[in-house]
């Protein structure tokens, strides 16, 4: 990848198309996630991008964003994240310089620090890629800031592709480093003329001070001075003279004390030297202005690639902020589905202090999920978790979920949580809900995600349930994915009748009145109103009378739901016991495998030790045999009896060698 030279520009990343209105995002608490994301950014550029993040509705863009986040997370987890310090928003400075305006030294220094950040990032990613650059890439002007001209291919390292497009501004960096010190002051070495002028000033200052110090020490002048010191007023060296002795010290008065007792006089003998010093200072100021103007002109020449590089720096900052937020939330990648669906496994709401993991899905084997159960049972939390996770996923953020999670890209996202009733608007709860539903149905497209809280509430229960059923039928027919919470029993029956609609309930402990926040898909929930009222202290005869007033059908439905809930709990307990037993079997199997491996290691060690000992015995026996053979040869000239004894020894040793060879373990 070829970097921008000082005069080229690059195509920045496109802005995501927003099809989810800000009010919906606020209902789902997405601004709080954006604030946390902004807090993870290293620069103001990145923070502004984070604060403006909106979910994309383009599956291709979401895939690119998620891949970039995963790459940044892998780099950060591996200790290879780049340093993002030294990035400043110098866009306005660059524009002013491009238009011929002069920049202050501190502003130029900020631009140089940003240029250095570009260089560090290029170097970091080039080293990771093992190359300082690859084939040239077409560059596009900053005017294409909202269209990605040549996005990186899916298999490429996207972040390196961006970083290697950053501009190279080493000439500008070096010029600034020669001219300005880290505090933003112009160095003497910025130009030969400046160095000469500053040397001249030092000489003149020394001469003026030397002349004045001699004067204040003089007995002739000392009686007229307030203090025997040399000071400065209006950039001129002066001495403090008593006001009543002003006529005794010829010179120019430049200031007076607040009491009027002292005047600060520039004596005539140093007047010309001070004039020379002021001329040298004026010439120095003019030279500094010339140097800053030259640096401003140099910045103006690179303003286009610098501005384009700012877009890339901001984007890289945002991507690594997404990775850091994922680390803080203990989030992870998920499978990006081709269809608009949500299948969350052990999803934990990132803004709750102690969230209970919830499993929830829609758009998989059904398109509408009807969630019932008591108030405070977690219905709204489950609903908002789905909506928030859809926003996060489509904004390039990883999700705090378990393995097996899948998320698709929804073309639209609508949410109706809470109400806007108020005297000023003259709206009831029902009216506010209906107003939102009307707006949703008027703009709904296939593949939208619709989240509706407390359907059928705020009006006559029968009419509200009928209207809610009709709305769900319309959403289903128009290809939407919908999660709706309700207390209406008619919607539970509707979910049983329709094949693409499913019931769900939130688990609730009627004994303790405590919600468990678990979502049980496939089982409708009861309101538990009578149990809750009884537990809260309502008289038993009142609750019994209320139960008697229920229709036989309603009592039968509640009994069926209670029985199904109990069956589900028993099944859940049995499943938990089976999982526990399976885990115990797996543990025992692992323990047995470990023992078998340990025994095999011990057997191998024993065999190796035995082979080693046998080999040593064989070597010793061979040495003894060799010694006997040598002795035999030496004794060939000796007696026959000696030779016979040696032959007998040799035979015995060879027999021992044969026996040892037969007894030693085979070599594996």
Phi, psi and omega in degrees: 000128181269133180283163172289133171278177182284080182153355178255170178225171185224153177281117178280175180290145180285154174283143180289140178284125183268119176238013179238119188288156186296329180295320176297318179298322178293320178301327183267005179066024179294325177303328178293324176291319177300320180296319177294322178296316179299324179293343179270354182280153182263347184223161176295327177301311180294321181298319179295320176298315182298319182291342180254007183298132172229149181298137176275149176252011178263115179304323180295317181292321178298319178297318179295314181299316180294322178295320178295317179298317180297321179294316179295322179296317179297319178296315181294316180295331179271007179074021184246018178291140181283157173283131183249023179280163176081012179264124181232153176276094183251022182300311181296324179296315180296318180297316179298316179296321180297329181273006177093005179283157179266140180254149176287161183299318180297323178293318178296323179296321177298320178296320179293321178296322178292321176298321178294324177297321176301315182296316180298319180293318177300314181297317181300311183285329177295320178294321177297323180280350180075019181207152178274357180165160179234206184297147180301151179238137180301139180252150181235149183290165179298340179299342179268032188295342181252011179221124179280110184293307182226081181295152180294144178296155185304327185275350186278164172281101188295319184293323176296323179300317177293310187298323182285356173267355178298149181291154174255116186236036186296324179299315178294316178305311183296320180297318179292319181298324178289327189266329187236142173273173184301338179273356179093008177274147180284128182286154173301326185282002182299329175201152177301322181296318180295318179299318180295315181296320181288326174296317179300319179297317180299320179294313181296318179299319180296319181292317179297312181297319180298317181295316182291321179296325175294323181291316183291339176274350183289133178298335182287329184261335187306321183297341185262355184269142174290317176217146181277064182229164173246131181224184184238139170219125179054042178064023177237141176285130183221171174234148180277118183247141176297136184301324182286350180248018184304321184290343183275350181237095180297137178161191183254128177277127180251343182192171176218155179287164181296331180278344182083001183279343183230138171240147183255112190249137172264104185299150182301324182297339180250005184300313182291322177297319177297322177297318178298320180295316180295323177296319178296322178293320178296319178295323177296315180300320179295321180291320176298316178301319180297318181295315179295324177295321179293319177294322177296320178296319178297320177294321178300325180292333181254015187296320181298305178295331178292317178297318178295323178294328177299322177299317181292316179301316179298318181294316179297320177299317180296317182296315180288335172292321176299320178294319179293320177296322177298320178295316181296324182272000187054043181270170183209166175293163178220167178281126178270109185281154180283337181255156177288099181213166177224123178221086185268131178245122179050051180283134181241119181299123189287349183257358178268145183293318181224072184291144174268124180302138181230140173257125180210143180214155174199145182090004179263269176266002173205160184249342180232130178243121179257114185255123180237166181146177184287163172296155183063015181269353176106010180298311183293324178298316179297317180297314181289331177297316179299312181296317180295319180293326175297317178297316181296314182299319183277002173251011178085010182266142172283165189241142175282083186223176176263176179298148178093358180290138175231141176221134172261185180252121180268132182290330177219156176221121179239145183218134175230092180235131182081187179215162182248027182296146179184156181296320184298319181276348182055043182243138172272171176302315180297317181296319181295319177296315182296323178300319179290318180298319178300316179297321179296310184294335182284340183237006187294137174237157177302144179087007179280154173253123182240127181242116185238123182256136176057054177294140178084001182275160172086007179210188178304128185304317182294313180293320179298318179294319179296317180295318179297320178297316180296321179296315179296321177299319179294317178298318180296316182294333184264012172079022179274160169254130189222139168238125182231137174255148184197164170250357186285123180294331181298328180288332175296316178295321177300320180294329177287328184283322188270128183292334181261016177237140183228143174278156171207156179220157174258132183291145185210133179266102183292339180287317182262354185060025183253129175286147176262345179067010175279138178257126182247106181279135181101353183232122176288157182253151174266161180280335181059025185297316183291319178296317181296317180299319179295316180295331180278357173109006178294139185304143183298323181292331178290314180293324178294319177297320178297320179295322180292331180285344176294145177292155177305323179295317180295318178295322180295317180297316180297322178295317178298316181297317179298318178296318178296321179296319179294318177299320180295321179295317178297320178296320179295319178295318179296321179294320178296319178296320178296319178297320178296318179295319179297319179297321179293319177298316179298320179296316180295321179297317178296320179296317179297316179300321180294320179294319178299317179297319180295318178296320179296322178295317179297318179299317180297318179296317180297315179298319180296319179294320179296317179298321180296316180295317179298319180297321179294319177298318179298317179298319180296317180296320179296321178298318179296321178295317179298319178298318180295320179296318179296319178296324179297316180295321179293332184270003181300330178277357183272203185283158178296324180296318179297317180298318180297320179296318180294320177298320178297320178296316181298317180298317180296319181294318179296323177297319177297319178300317180297319180294318179296320180297323179289326184276336184293145180297145178294148177280127181271000000 
